[in-house]
mmCIF file of C-alpha atoms in Angstrom:
data_model
loop_
_atom_site.group_PDB
_atom_site.id
_atom_site.type_symbol
_atom_site.label_atom_id
_atom_site.label_comp_id
_atom_site.label_asym_id
_atom_site.label_seq_id
_atom_site.Cartn_x
_atom_site.Cartn_y
_atom_site.Cartn_z
ATOM 1 C CA MET A 1 -60.354 -1.355 33.947
ATOM 2 C CA ILE A 2 -56.888 -1.041 35.404
ATOM 3 C CA LYS A 3 -54.206 -0.111 32.913
ATOM 4 C CA GLU A 4 -51.259 -2.217 33.888
ATOM 5 C CA LYS A 5 -47.754 -2.295 32.465
ATOM 6 C CA GLY A 6 -46.382 -5.474 31.000
ATOM 7 C CA ILE A 7 -43.530 -7.466 32.511
ATOM 8 C CA LEU A 8 -40.304 -8.732 30.973
ATOM 9 C CA PHE A 9 -39.857 -12.463 31.629
ATOM 10 C CA VAL A 10 -36.434 -13.926 30.954
ATOM 11 C CA LEU A 11 -36.070 -17.692 30.631
ATOM 12 C CA SER A 12 -32.543 -18.994 30.819
ATOM 13 C CA GLY A 13 -30.538 -22.009 31.880
ATOM 14 C CA PRO A 14 -27.659 -24.177 30.755
ATOM 15 C CA SER A 15 -27.341 -25.215 27.152
ATOM 16 C CA GLY A 16 -29.221 -28.464 26.528
ATOM 17 C CA VAL A 17 -31.784 -27.974 29.291
ATOM 18 C CA GLY A 18 -34.692 -27.437 26.899
ATOM 19 C CA LYS A 19 -35.281 -23.660 26.979
ATOM 20 C CA GLY A 20 -36.408 -23.586 23.352
ATOM 21 C CA THR A 21 -38.905 -26.414 23.795
ATOM 22 C CA VAL A 22 -40.412 -24.807 26.886
ATOM 23 C CA ARG A 23 -40.655 -21.454 25.122
ATOM 24 C CA LYS A 24 -42.327 -23.010 22.075
ATOM 25 C CA GLU A 25 -44.937 -24.843 24.140
ATOM 26 C CA LEU A 26 -45.546 -21.732 26.254
ATOM 27 C CA PHE A 27 -46.227 -19.655 23.153
ATOM 28 C CA GLU A 28 -48.628 -22.267 21.861
ATOM 29 C CA ARG A 29 -50.593 -21.962 25.084
ATOM 30 C CA LYS A 30 -50.307 -18.240 25.783
ATOM 31 C CA ASN A 31 -50.782 -16.115 22.691
ATOM 32 C CA GLU A 32 -50.812 -12.758 24.427
ATOM 33 C CA LEU A 33 -47.078 -13.000 25.192
ATOM 34 C CA LYS A 34 -44.767 -11.007 22.936
ATOM 35 C CA TYR A 35 -41.552 -12.686 21.978
ATOM 36 C CA SER A 36 -38.563 -10.402 22.252
ATOM 37 C CA ILE A 37 -37.151 -9.824 18.752
ATOM 38 C CA SER A 38 -33.380 -9.830 18.458
ATOM 39 C CA MET A 39 -31.180 -7.503 16.452
ATOM 40 C CA THR A 40 -28.368 -8.808 14.274
ATOM 41 C CA THR A 41 -25.712 -7.741 11.791
ATOM 42 C CA ARG A 42 -25.908 -10.957 9.835
ATOM 43 C CA ASP A 43 -27.494 -10.928 6.398
ATOM 44 C CA LYS A 44 -31.213 -11.410 6.019
ATOM 45 C CA ARG A 45 -31.960 -14.881 4.682
ATOM 46 C CA PRO A 46 -34.616 -15.638 2.092
ATOM 47 C CA GLY A 47 -38.049 -15.576 3.688
ATOM 48 C CA GLU A 48 -36.951 -13.618 6.774
ATOM 49 C CA GLN A 49 -38.600 -10.311 7.629
ATOM 50 C CA GLU A 50 -37.345 -7.163 9.319
ATOM 51 C CA GLY A 51 -39.037 -6.793 12.722
ATOM 52 C CA VAL A 52 -40.346 -10.366 12.639
ATOM 53 C CA ASP A 53 -37.329 -12.668 12.558
ATOM 54 C CA TYR A 54 -34.775 -10.030 13.481
ATOM 55 C CA PHE A 55 -34.093 -6.347 13.311
ATOM 56 C CA TYR A 56 -31.313 -6.187 10.712
ATOM 57 C CA ARG A 57 -28.639 -3.526 11.179
ATOM 58 C CA THR A 58 -25.201 -2.780 9.778
ATOM 59 C CA ARG A 59 -22.183 -3.315 11.934
ATOM 60 C CA ASP A 60 -21.759 0.466 12.327
ATOM 61 C CA GLU A 61 -25.351 0.904 13.406
ATOM 62 C CA PHE A 62 -25.084 -1.969 15.880
ATOM 63 C CA GLU A 63 -21.876 -0.631 17.400
ATOM 64 C CA HIS A 64 -23.474 2.788 17.710
ATOM 65 C CA LEU A 65 -26.369 1.257 19.668
ATOM 66 C CA ILE A 66 -23.896 -0.551 21.917
ATOM 67 C CA LYS A 67 -22.164 2.741 22.696
ATOM 68 C CA GLN A 68 -25.477 4.410 23.441
ATOM 69 C CA ASN A 69 -26.422 1.563 25.795
ATOM 70 C CA LYS A 70 -29.520 0.750 23.741
ATOM 71 C CA LEU A 71 -29.171 -3.020 23.998
ATOM 72 C CA LEU A 72 -30.287 -5.135 26.941
ATOM 73 C CA GLU A 73 -27.548 -7.589 26.019
ATOM 74 C CA TYR A 74 -25.439 -8.494 23.032
ATOM 75 C CA ALA A 75 -22.788 -10.956 21.959
ATOM 76 C CA LYS A 76 -20.679 -11.667 18.922
ATOM 77 C CA TYR A 77 -20.856 -15.056 17.188
ATOM 78 C CA VAL A 78 -18.858 -15.923 14.085
ATOM 79 C CA ASN A 79 -18.115 -12.282 13.359
ATOM 80 C CA ASN A 80 -21.706 -11.083 13.661
ATOM 81 C CA TYR A 81 -23.436 -9.259 16.465
ATOM 82 C CA TYR A 82 -26.661 -10.488 18.022
ATOM 83 C CA GLY A 83 -28.498 -8.567 20.721
ATOM 84 C CA THR A 84 -31.760 -7.533 22.345
ATOM 85 C CA PRO A 85 -32.824 -3.958 21.592
ATOM 86 C CA LYS A 86 -34.069 -2.143 24.676
ATOM 87 C CA GLU A 87 -36.528 0.064 22.807
ATOM 88 C CA TYR A 88 -38.746 -2.749 21.519
ATOM 89 C CA VAL A 89 -39.023 -4.314 24.972
ATOM 90 C CA GLU A 90 -39.806 -0.980 26.618
ATOM 91 C CA LYS A 91 -42.463 -0.087 24.056
ATOM 92 C CA MET A 92 -44.241 -3.422 24.474
ATOM 93 C CA ILE A 93 -44.163 -3.172 28.260
ATOM 94 C CA GLU A 94 -45.484 0.389 28.264
ATOM 95 C CA ALA A 95 -48.317 -0.799 26.015
ATOM 96 C CA GLY A 96 -49.206 -3.428 28.626
ATOM 97 C CA HIS A 97 -47.774 -6.507 26.918
ATOM 98 C CA ASP A 98 -45.623 -9.086 28.625
ATOM 99 C CA VAL A 99 -42.384 -9.736 26.784
ATOM 100 C CA PHE A 100 -40.713 -13.117 26.857
ATOM 101 C CA LEU A 101 -37.008 -13.562 26.250
ATOM 102 C CA GLU A 102 -35.310 -16.943 26.015
ATOM 103 C CA ILE A 103 -31.577 -16.581 26.265
ATOM 104 C CA GLU A 104 -28.263 -18.083 27.352
ATOM 105 C CA VAL A 105 -27.138 -17.587 30.951
ATOM 106 C CA GLN A 106 -24.486 -14.966 30.191
ATOM 107 C CA GLY A 107 -26.956 -12.924 28.152
ATOM 108 C CA ALA A 108 -29.539 -13.119 30.924
ATOM 109 C CA LEU A 109 -27.052 -11.685 33.395
ATOM 110 C CA GLN A 110 -26.460 -8.739 31.057
ATOM 111 C CA VAL A 111 -30.218 -8.214 30.779
ATOM 112 C CA LYS A 112 -30.520 -8.258 34.539
ATOM 113 C CA GLU A 113 -27.960 -5.473 34.794
ATOM 114 C CA ASN A 114 -29.724 -3.339 32.201
ATOM 115 C CA PHE A 115 -33.294 -4.199 33.147
ATOM 116 C CA PRO A 116 -33.467 -5.191 36.819
ATOM 117 C CA GLY A 117 -37.277 -4.970 36.777
ATOM 118 C CA GLY A 118 -37.460 -8.141 34.702
ATOM 119 C CA VAL A 119 -38.445 -11.506 36.164
ATOM 120 C CA PHE A 120 -35.664 -14.053 35.758
ATOM 121 C CA ILE A 121 -36.478 -17.751 35.520
ATOM 122 C CA PHE A 122 -33.776 -20.398 35.613
ATOM 123 C CA LEU A 123 -34.564 -23.680 33.870
ATOM 124 C CA LEU A 124 -32.749 -26.530 35.531
ATOM 125 C CA PRO A 125 -32.149 -30.112 34.391
ATOM 126 C CA PRO A 126 -33.434 -32.727 36.863
ATOM 127 C CA SER A 127 -29.784 -33.756 37.331
ATOM 128 C CA LEU A 128 -26.437 -33.386 35.622
ATOM 129 C CA ASP A 129 -26.734 -37.025 34.544
ATOM 130 C CA GLU A 130 -29.941 -36.183 32.762
ATOM 131 C CA LEU A 131 -28.361 -33.132 31.133
ATOM 132 C CA ARG A 132 -25.457 -35.280 29.988
ATOM 133 C CA SER A 133 -27.754 -37.770 28.306
ATOM 134 C CA ARG A 134 -29.719 -34.980 26.626
ATOM 135 C CA ILE A 135 -26.542 -33.533 25.178
ATOM 136 C CA VAL A 136 -25.272 -36.976 24.145
ATOM 137 C CA ASN A 137 -28.620 -37.867 22.584
ATOM 138 C CA ARG A 138 -28.377 -34.978 20.185
ATOM 139 C CA GLY A 139 -25.658 -37.170 18.737
ATOM 140 C CA THR A 140 -23.677 -34.354 17.244
ATOM 141 C CA GLU A 141 -21.094 -33.886 19.969
ATOM 142 C CA SER A 142 -17.811 -35.626 20.687
ATOM 143 C CA GLU A 143 -17.133 -36.883 24.214
ATOM 144 C CA LYS A 144 -14.816 -33.955 24.823
ATOM 145 C CA VAL A 145 -17.433 -31.428 23.759
ATOM 146 C CA VAL A 146 -19.982 -33.127 26.012
ATOM 147 C CA LEU A 147 -17.624 -32.840 28.981
ATOM 148 C CA ASN A 148 -16.913 -29.195 28.225
ATOM 149 C CA ARG A 149 -20.593 -28.444 28.023
ATOM 150 C CA LEU A 150 -21.276 -30.253 31.274
ATOM 151 C CA ASN A 151 -18.601 -28.233 32.992
ATOM 152 C CA ALA A 152 -20.044 -25.060 31.525
ATOM 153 C CA ALA A 153 -23.491 -26.131 32.772
ATOM 154 C CA ARG A 154 -22.129 -26.695 36.263
ATOM 155 C CA GLU A 155 -20.642 -23.212 36.260
ATOM 156 C CA GLU A 156 -23.859 -21.735 34.919
ATOM 157 C CA ILE A 157 -25.911 -23.415 37.604
ATOM 158 C CA GLU A 158 -23.731 -21.617 40.130
ATOM 159 C CA LEU A 159 -25.126 -18.408 38.642
ATOM 160 C CA MET A 160 -28.666 -19.382 39.657
ATOM 161 C CA ASP A 161 -28.542 -16.882 42.513
ATOM 162 C CA ALA A 162 -29.117 -13.973 40.165
ATOM 163 C CA TYR A 163 -32.538 -15.411 39.250
ATOM 164 C CA ASP A 164 -35.968 -14.995 40.803
ATOM 165 C CA TYR A 165 -37.360 -18.470 40.124
ATOM 166 C CA VAL A 166 -36.055 -21.964 39.484
ATOM 167 C CA VAL A 167 -38.063 -24.410 37.380
ATOM 168 C CA VAL A 168 -36.914 -28.002 36.965
ATOM 169 C CA ASN A 169 -37.486 -29.262 33.453
ATOM 170 C CA ASP A 170 -38.321 -32.835 34.356
ATOM 171 C CA ASP A 171 -41.409 -32.766 32.138
ATOM 172 C CA ILE A 172 -42.206 -30.155 29.473
ATOM 173 C CA ASP A 173 -45.912 -29.827 30.305
ATOM 174 C CA ARG A 174 -45.220 -29.446 33.983
ATOM 175 C CA ALA A 175 -42.401 -26.953 33.406
ATOM 176 C CA VAL A 176 -44.573 -24.818 31.112
ATOM 177 C CA THR A 177 -47.436 -24.827 33.623
ATOM 178 C CA LYS A 178 -44.998 -23.629 36.265
ATOM 179 C CA VAL A 179 -43.769 -20.808 34.053
ATOM 180 C CA GLN A 180 -47.407 -19.847 33.458
ATOM 181 C CA SER A 181 -48.077 -19.704 37.183
ATOM 182 C CA ILE A 182 -45.038 -17.440 37.596
ATOM 183 C CA ILE A 183 -46.365 -15.125 34.880
ATOM 184 C CA GLN A 184 -49.793 -14.976 36.492
ATOM 185 C CA SER A 185 -48.631 -14.509 40.062
ATOM 186 C CA GLU A 186 -46.107 -11.811 39.132
ATOM 187 C CA HIS A 187 -49.063 -9.743 37.928
ATOM 188 C CA LEU A 188 -50.643 -10.162 41.364
ATOM 189 C CA LYS A 189 -47.696 -8.774 43.310
ATOM 190 C CA ARG A 190 -48.783 -6.022 45.603
ATOM 191 C CA GLU A 191 -45.981 -3.628 44.671
ATOM 192 C CA ARG A 192 -47.092 -3.779 41.028
ATOM 193 C CA VAL A 193 -50.797 -3.225 41.551
ATOM 194 C CA ALA A 194 -51.550 -1.652 44.945
ATOM 195 C CA LYS A 195 -51.367 1.953 43.767
ATOM 196 C CA GLN A 196 -53.782 1.382 40.933
ATOM 197 C CA TYR A 197 -56.237 -0.486 43.124
ATOM 198 C CA LYS A 198 -56.232 2.260 45.712
ATOM 199 C CA LYS A 199 -57.025 4.773 42.977
ATOM 200 C CA LEU A 200 -59.828 2.586 41.678
ATOM 201 C CA LEU A 201 -61.402 2.393 45.108
ATOM 202 C CA GLU A 202 -61.199 6.147 45.561
ATOM 203 C CA VAL A 203 -63.045 6.681 42.304
ATOM 204 C CA ALA A 204 -65.736 4.305 43.477
ATOM 205 C CA GLU A 205 -66.315 6.423 46.570
ATOM 206 C CA ARG A 206 -67.624 9.450 44.693
ATOM 207 C CA MET B 1 -36.564 -36.072 45.573
ATOM 208 C CA ILE B 2 -35.992 -32.740 47.162
ATOM 209 C CA LYS B 3 -37.268 -32.380 50.688
ATOM 210 C CA GLU B 4 -38.823 -28.967 50.793
ATOM 211 C CA LYS B 5 -40.400 -27.115 53.677
ATOM 212 C CA GLY B 6 -44.011 -26.034 53.483
ATOM 213 C CA ILE B 7 -45.132 -22.425 53.274
ATOM 214 C CA LEU B 8 -47.669 -20.498 55.354
ATOM 215 C CA PHE B 9 -50.207 -18.742 53.116
ATOM 216 C CA VAL B 10 -52.389 -16.116 54.744
ATOM 217 C CA LEU B 11 -55.540 -14.988 52.952
ATOM 218 C CA SER B 12 -57.096 -11.824 54.266
ATOM 219 C CA GLY B 13 -59.147 -8.827 53.186
ATOM 220 C CA PRO B 14 -62.051 -6.703 54.316
ATOM 221 C CA SER B 15 -65.122 -8.278 55.824
ATOM 222 C CA GLY B 16 -67.629 -9.180 53.117
ATOM 223 C CA VAL B 17 -65.076 -9.646 50.356
ATOM 224 C CA GLY B 18 -65.586 -13.418 50.152
ATOM 225 C CA LYS B 19 -62.522 -14.851 51.930
ATOM 226 C CA GLY B 20 -64.471 -17.854 53.206
ATOM 227 C CA THR B 21 -65.896 -18.718 49.795
ATOM 228 C CA VAL B 22 -62.481 -18.523 48.154
ATOM 229 C CA ARG B 23 -60.963 -20.667 50.899
ATOM 230 C CA LYS B 24 -63.693 -23.273 50.583
ATOM 231 C CA GLU B 25 -63.335 -23.563 46.812
ATOM 232 C CA LEU B 26 -59.540 -23.657 47.112
ATOM 233 C CA PHE B 27 -59.726 -26.566 49.547
ATOM 234 C CA GLU B 28 -62.051 -28.437 47.238
ATOM 235 C CA ARG B 29 -59.468 -28.132 44.486
ATOM 236 C CA LYS B 30 -56.241 -28.538 46.439
ATOM 237 C CA ASN B 31 -56.397 -31.292 49.002
ATOM 238 C CA GLU B 32 -52.756 -31.208 50.032
ATOM 239 C CA LEU B 33 -53.204 -27.853 51.771
ATOM 240 C CA LYS B 34 -53.490 -27.959 55.552
ATOM 241 C CA TYR B 35 -55.973 -25.609 57.084
ATOM 242 C CA SER B 36 -54.617 -23.792 60.096
ATOM 243 C CA ILE B 37 -56.611 -24.889 63.137
ATOM 244 C CA SER B 38 -57.504 -22.171 65.621
ATOM 245 C CA MET B 39 -57.381 -22.300 69.385
ATOM 246 C CA THR B 40 -60.259 -21.068 71.501
ATOM 247 C CA THR B 41 -61.463 -20.782 75.068
ATOM 248 C CA ARG B 42 -65.087 -21.156 74.114
ATOM 249 C CA ASP B 43 -66.894 -24.388 75.003
ATOM 250 C CA LYS B 44 -66.792 -27.315 72.646
ATOM 251 C CA ARG B 45 -70.127 -27.702 70.872
ATOM 252 C CA PRO B 46 -71.783 -31.029 70.152
ATOM 253 C CA GLY B 47 -70.090 -32.742 67.232
ATOM 254 C CA GLU B 48 -66.932 -30.655 67.392
ATOM 255 C CA GLN B 49 -63.552 -32.334 67.857
ATOM 256 C CA GLU B 50 -60.347 -31.261 69.544
ATOM 257 C CA GLY B 51 -57.654 -30.673 66.926
ATOM 258 C CA VAL B 52 -60.173 -30.741 64.086
ATOM 259 C CA ASP B 53 -62.548 -27.842 64.650
ATOM 260 C CA TYR B 54 -60.460 -26.091 67.267
ATOM 261 C CA PHE B 55 -57.879 -26.688 69.920
ATOM 262 C CA TYR B 56 -59.897 -26.121 73.114
ATOM 263 C CA ARG B 57 -58.085 -24.528 76.031
ATOM 264 C CA THR B 58 -59.033 -22.924 79.322
ATOM 265 C CA ARG B 59 -58.696 -19.218 79.734
ATOM 266 C CA ASP B 60 -55.634 -19.719 81.975
ATOM 267 C CA GLU B 61 -53.942 -21.971 79.462
ATOM 268 C CA PHE B 62 -54.655 -19.515 76.650
ATOM 269 C CA GLU B 63 -53.309 -16.553 78.586
ATOM 270 C CA HIS B 64 -50.207 -18.542 79.441
ATOM 271 C CA LEU B 65 -49.609 -19.182 75.711
ATOM 272 C CA ILE B 66 -50.082 -15.479 74.986
ATOM 273 C CA LYS B 67 -47.416 -14.609 77.541
ATOM 274 C CA GLN B 68 -45.039 -17.174 76.074
ATOM 275 C CA ASN B 69 -45.590 -15.720 72.589
ATOM 276 C CA LYS B 70 -46.877 -19.072 71.323
ATOM 277 C CA LEU B 71 -49.668 -17.622 69.203
ATOM 278 C CA LEU B 72 -49.260 -16.172 65.734
ATOM 279 C CA GLU B 73 -52.239 -13.938 66.484
ATOM 280 C CA TYR B 74 -55.177 -13.796 68.825
ATOM 281 C CA ALA B 75 -58.237 -11.722 69.599
ATOM 282 C CA LYS B 76 -61.069 -11.668 72.085
ATOM 283 C CA TYR B 77 -64.680 -11.903 70.930
ATOM 284 C CA VAL B 78 -67.649 -11.957 73.319
ATOM 285 C CA ASN B 79 -65.457 -12.819 76.271
ATOM 286 C CA ASN B 80 -63.653 -15.700 74.601
ATOM 287 C CA TYR B 81 -60.181 -15.900 73.114
ATOM 288 C CA TYR B 82 -59.539 -17.121 69.590
ATOM 289 C CA GLY B 83 -56.063 -17.477 68.156
ATOM 290 C CA THR B 84 -53.642 -19.310 65.891
ATOM 291 C CA PRO B 85 -51.167 -21.550 67.699
ATOM 292 C CA LYS B 86 -47.663 -21.215 66.347
ATOM 293 C CA GLU B 87 -46.658 -24.794 67.107
ATOM 294 C CA TYR B 88 -49.194 -26.466 64.808
ATOM 295 C CA VAL B 89 -48.212 -24.228 61.887
ATOM 296 C CA GLU B 90 -44.505 -24.786 62.447
ATOM 297 C CA LYS B 91 -44.904 -28.565 62.700
ATOM 298 C CA MET B 92 -46.846 -28.754 59.454
ATOM 299 C CA ILE B 93 -44.355 -26.565 57.632
ATOM 300 C CA GLU B 94 -41.382 -28.557 58.880
ATOM 301 C CA ALA B 95 -43.127 -31.712 57.648
ATOM 302 C CA GLY B 96 -43.351 -30.146 54.180
ATOM 303 C CA HIS B 97 -47.035 -29.183 54.192
ATOM 304 C CA ASP B 98 -48.370 -25.830 53.118
ATOM 305 C CA VAL B 99 -50.608 -24.257 55.722
ATOM 306 C CA PHE B 100 -53.479 -21.992 54.753
ATOM 307 C CA LEU B 101 -54.881 -19.398 57.101
ATOM 308 C CA GLU B 102 -57.958 -17.308 56.299
ATOM 309 C CA ILE B 103 -58.221 -14.407 58.679
ATOM 310 C CA GLU B 104 -59.330 -10.812 59.259
ATOM 311 C CA VAL B 105 -56.963 -8.000 58.321
ATOM 312 C CA GLN B 106 -55.932 -7.133 61.878
ATOM 313 C CA GLY B 107 -55.129 -10.777 62.626
ATOM 314 C CA ALA B 108 -53.089 -11.083 59.449
ATOM 315 C CA LEU B 109 -50.953 -8.130 60.497
ATOM 316 C CA GLN B 110 -50.244 -9.851 63.812
ATOM 317 C CA VAL B 111 -49.288 -13.036 61.947
ATOM 318 C CA LYS B 112 -46.961 -11.058 59.712
ATOM 319 C CA GLU B 113 -45.169 -9.716 62.763
ATOM 320 C CA ASN B 114 -44.779 -13.166 64.312
ATOM 321 C CA PHE B 115 -44.176 -15.107 61.119
ATOM 322 C CA PRO B 116 -42.640 -12.828 58.477
ATOM 323 C CA GLY B 117 -41.775 -15.829 56.268
ATOM 324 C CA GLY B 118 -45.454 -16.292 55.453
ATOM 325 C CA VAL B 119 -46.953 -15.291 52.127
ATOM 326 C CA PHE B 120 -49.686 -12.689 52.552
ATOM 327 C CA ILE B 121 -52.513 -12.435 50.055
ATOM 328 C CA PHE B 122 -55.002 -9.581 50.141
ATOM 329 C CA LEU B 123 -58.433 -10.297 48.691
ATOM 330 C CA LEU B 124 -59.960 -7.150 47.281
ATOM 331 C CA PRO B 125 -63.517 -6.373 46.180
ATOM 332 C CA PRO B 126 -63.771 -5.180 42.560
ATOM 333 C CA SER B 127 -64.972 -1.844 43.964
ATOM 334 C CA LEU B 128 -66.382 -0.378 47.157
ATOM 335 C CA ASP B 129 -69.789 -0.200 45.436
ATOM 336 C CA GLU B 130 -69.594 -3.943 44.880
ATOM 337 C CA LEU B 131 -68.577 -4.520 48.488
ATOM 338 C CA ARG B 132 -71.496 -2.366 49.651
ATOM 339 C CA SER B 133 -73.979 -4.399 47.666
ATOM 340 C CA ARG B 134 -72.510 -7.661 48.955
ATOM 341 C CA ILE B 135 -72.920 -6.490 52.527
ATOM 342 C CA VAL B 136 -76.420 -5.139 51.852
ATOM 343 C CA ASN B 137 -77.467 -8.335 50.093
ATOM 344 C CA ARG B 138 -76.768 -10.344 53.184
ATOM 345 C CA GLY B 139 -79.869 -8.473 54.338
ATOM 346 C CA THR B 140 -79.053 -8.657 58.020
ATOM 347 C CA GLU B 141 -77.486 -5.247 58.446
ATOM 348 C CA SER B 142 -78.966 -1.807 59.091
ATOM 349 C CA GLU B 143 -77.877 1.111 56.906
ATOM 350 C CA LYS B 144 -75.691 2.400 59.701
ATOM 351 C CA VAL B 145 -73.909 -0.936 60.110
ATOM 352 C CA VAL B 146 -73.333 -1.084 56.369
ATOM 353 C CA LEU B 147 -71.721 2.359 56.409
ATOM 354 C CA ASN B 148 -69.527 1.433 59.360
ATOM 355 C CA ARG B 149 -68.382 -1.709 57.623
ATOM 356 C CA LEU B 150 -67.618 0.168 54.440
ATOM 357 C CA ASN B 151 -65.525 2.661 56.361
ATOM 358 C CA ALA B 152 -63.728 -0.183 58.071
ATOM 359 C CA ALA B 153 -63.122 -1.791 54.666
ATOM 360 C CA ARG B 154 -61.674 1.440 53.323
ATOM 361 C CA GLU B 155 -59.285 1.614 56.260
ATOM 362 C CA GLU B 156 -58.351 -2.043 55.838
ATOM 363 C CA ILE B 157 -57.597 -1.569 52.178
ATOM 364 C CA GLU B 158 -55.087 1.074 53.222
ATOM 365 C CA LEU B 159 -53.260 -1.771 54.992
ATOM 366 C CA MET B 160 -52.712 -3.595 51.707
ATOM 367 C CA ASP B 161 -49.068 -2.519 51.697
ATOM 368 C CA ALA B 162 -48.175 -5.147 54.280
ATOM 369 C CA TYR B 163 -49.179 -7.898 51.840
ATOM 370 C CA ASP B 164 -47.256 -9.721 49.135
ATOM 371 C CA TYR B 165 -50.067 -10.228 46.639
ATOM 372 C CA VAL B 166 -53.393 -8.637 45.768
ATOM 373 C CA VAL B 167 -56.185 -10.725 44.248
ATOM 374 C CA VAL B 168 -59.409 -9.086 43.095
ATOM 375 C CA ASN B 169 -62.420 -11.237 43.879
ATOM 376 C CA ASP B 170 -64.464 -10.345 40.800
ATOM 377 C CA ASP B 171 -65.178 -14.016 40.141
ATOM 378 C CA ILE B 172 -64.658 -16.910 42.567
ATOM 379 C CA ASP B 173 -63.188 -19.331 40.032
ATOM 380 C CA ARG B 174 -60.776 -16.782 38.723
ATOM 381 C CA ALA B 175 -59.748 -15.654 42.208
ATOM 382 C CA VAL B 176 -59.105 -19.248 43.330
ATOM 383 C CA THR B 177 -57.024 -19.969 40.217
ATOM 384 C CA LYS B 178 -54.954 -16.893 41.000
ATOM 385 C CA VAL B 179 -54.377 -18.027 44.578
ATOM 386 C CA GLN B 180 -53.311 -21.419 43.211
ATOM 387 C CA SER B 181 -50.791 -19.800 40.892
ATOM 388 C CA ILE B 182 -49.385 -17.868 43.857
ATOM 389 C CA ILE B 183 -49.026 -21.098 45.837
ATOM 390 C CA GLN B 184 -47.270 -22.822 42.944
ATOM 391 C CA SER B 185 -44.940 -19.989 42.039
ATOM 392 C CA GLU B 186 -43.925 -19.351 45.648
ATOM 393 C CA HIS B 187 -42.515 -22.875 45.670
ATOM 394 C CA LEU B 188 -40.431 -21.987 42.625
ATOM 395 C CA LYS B 189 -38.742 -18.975 44.199
ATOM 396 C CA ARG B 190 -35.016 -19.225 43.900
ATOM 397 C CA GLU B 191 -34.290 -18.277 47.508
ATOM 398 C CA ARG B 192 -36.437 -21.204 48.688
ATOM 399 C CA VAL B 193 -34.976 -23.887 46.465
ATOM 400 C CA ALA B 194 -31.555 -22.912 45.114
ATOM 401 C CA LYS B 195 -29.569 -24.464 47.969
ATOM 402 C CA GLN B 196 -31.297 -27.796 47.649
ATOM 403 C CA TYR B 197 -30.909 -27.905 43.886
ATOM 404 C CA LYS B 198 -27.217 -27.154 44.113
ATOM 405 C CA LYS B 199 -26.859 -30.025 46.552
ATOM 406 C CA LEU B 200 -28.787 -32.338 44.245
ATOM 407 C CA LEU B 201 -26.504 -31.500 41.356
ATOM 408 C CA GLU B 202 -23.404 -32.093 43.442
ATOM 409 C CA VAL B 203 -24.642 -35.543 44.376
ATOM 410 C CA ALA B 204 -25.212 -36.288 40.704
ATOM 411 C CA GLU B 205 -21.582 -35.533 39.972
ATOM 412 C CA ARG B 206 -20.185 -38.446 41.914
#
């Protein structure tokens, strides 16, 4: 058998587009994917587990990792850091597992800088009208917030060019199937596999 | 709806690897694919139809097309020309259809030169031993012919680097599913679709 490295897949897209739903359905279908575990400085909540829900670190530890460039991306929310530790992703990939990371657009761009070998998938709403109604239907946002988020989405969609694939989330099932086909076909790319196949064929000659 | 161009998919690989079987099964599953129709100078046989089985041309006409660079590839077998007319492929692609071309390795390399926007898939035997037994099992070849074909296969496999994807034909169903995932994911590539999506979103703003 060919020993192949895993691949980092990054799913991103504007807020409200349905990244979380797509990720959830994908994981229900494809159990061999590893979900990238985030690191945080916030307190562990009851029932949460180190290395399952998050890697929990002190603020000093987190800032040390930032300085050492050991995070694929990080951000600060409400006075706490959240980030993606590079080491976990690299270990999984070396062991042959695909890692899946669902993340906001700005975070994905940071990941791309620190891990250009990843495969970047942009999830797109069928239209801005549709995105608007999804945000409004959550019911929690004022009209002003909705407008701000739509403007942010428009700006984020301009960032699409940093991505490898674009998937329209017009239908969850269809979108997940598309992401699955991306995962499969990326493993078939010649530059990933040709060397190993050539070796395999040489062995067969003896 | 987004009006998208079609894509030319080229399936190739060493003789005996099962290209024809994979193509046949793929066409049974995916009816929207257009099969690239070849051009030939050989006589039309009973039951064959112009533009269905082949485009039939005289030797003069064919050589004229060669000079005008109107063939994606061509070769001469037993005193007759066979080739792939560029015009048919381009028309289909402009009309939004994917075109599928199953072809020998040397022909595929010619196509790549004349149509670099195509997607090139290399079908690989699981091992040279397996390829040997497939050739032997056809039962029509002498030991010397088998050895020659294996050497040719080895040389062809060295040409894998010109291809975009490598699919191992260890199992027909699995190989066809992989080719299908390549076809789907190629349509999701950002460089193919980003412009159109941006336009779509602009329209939605008004």
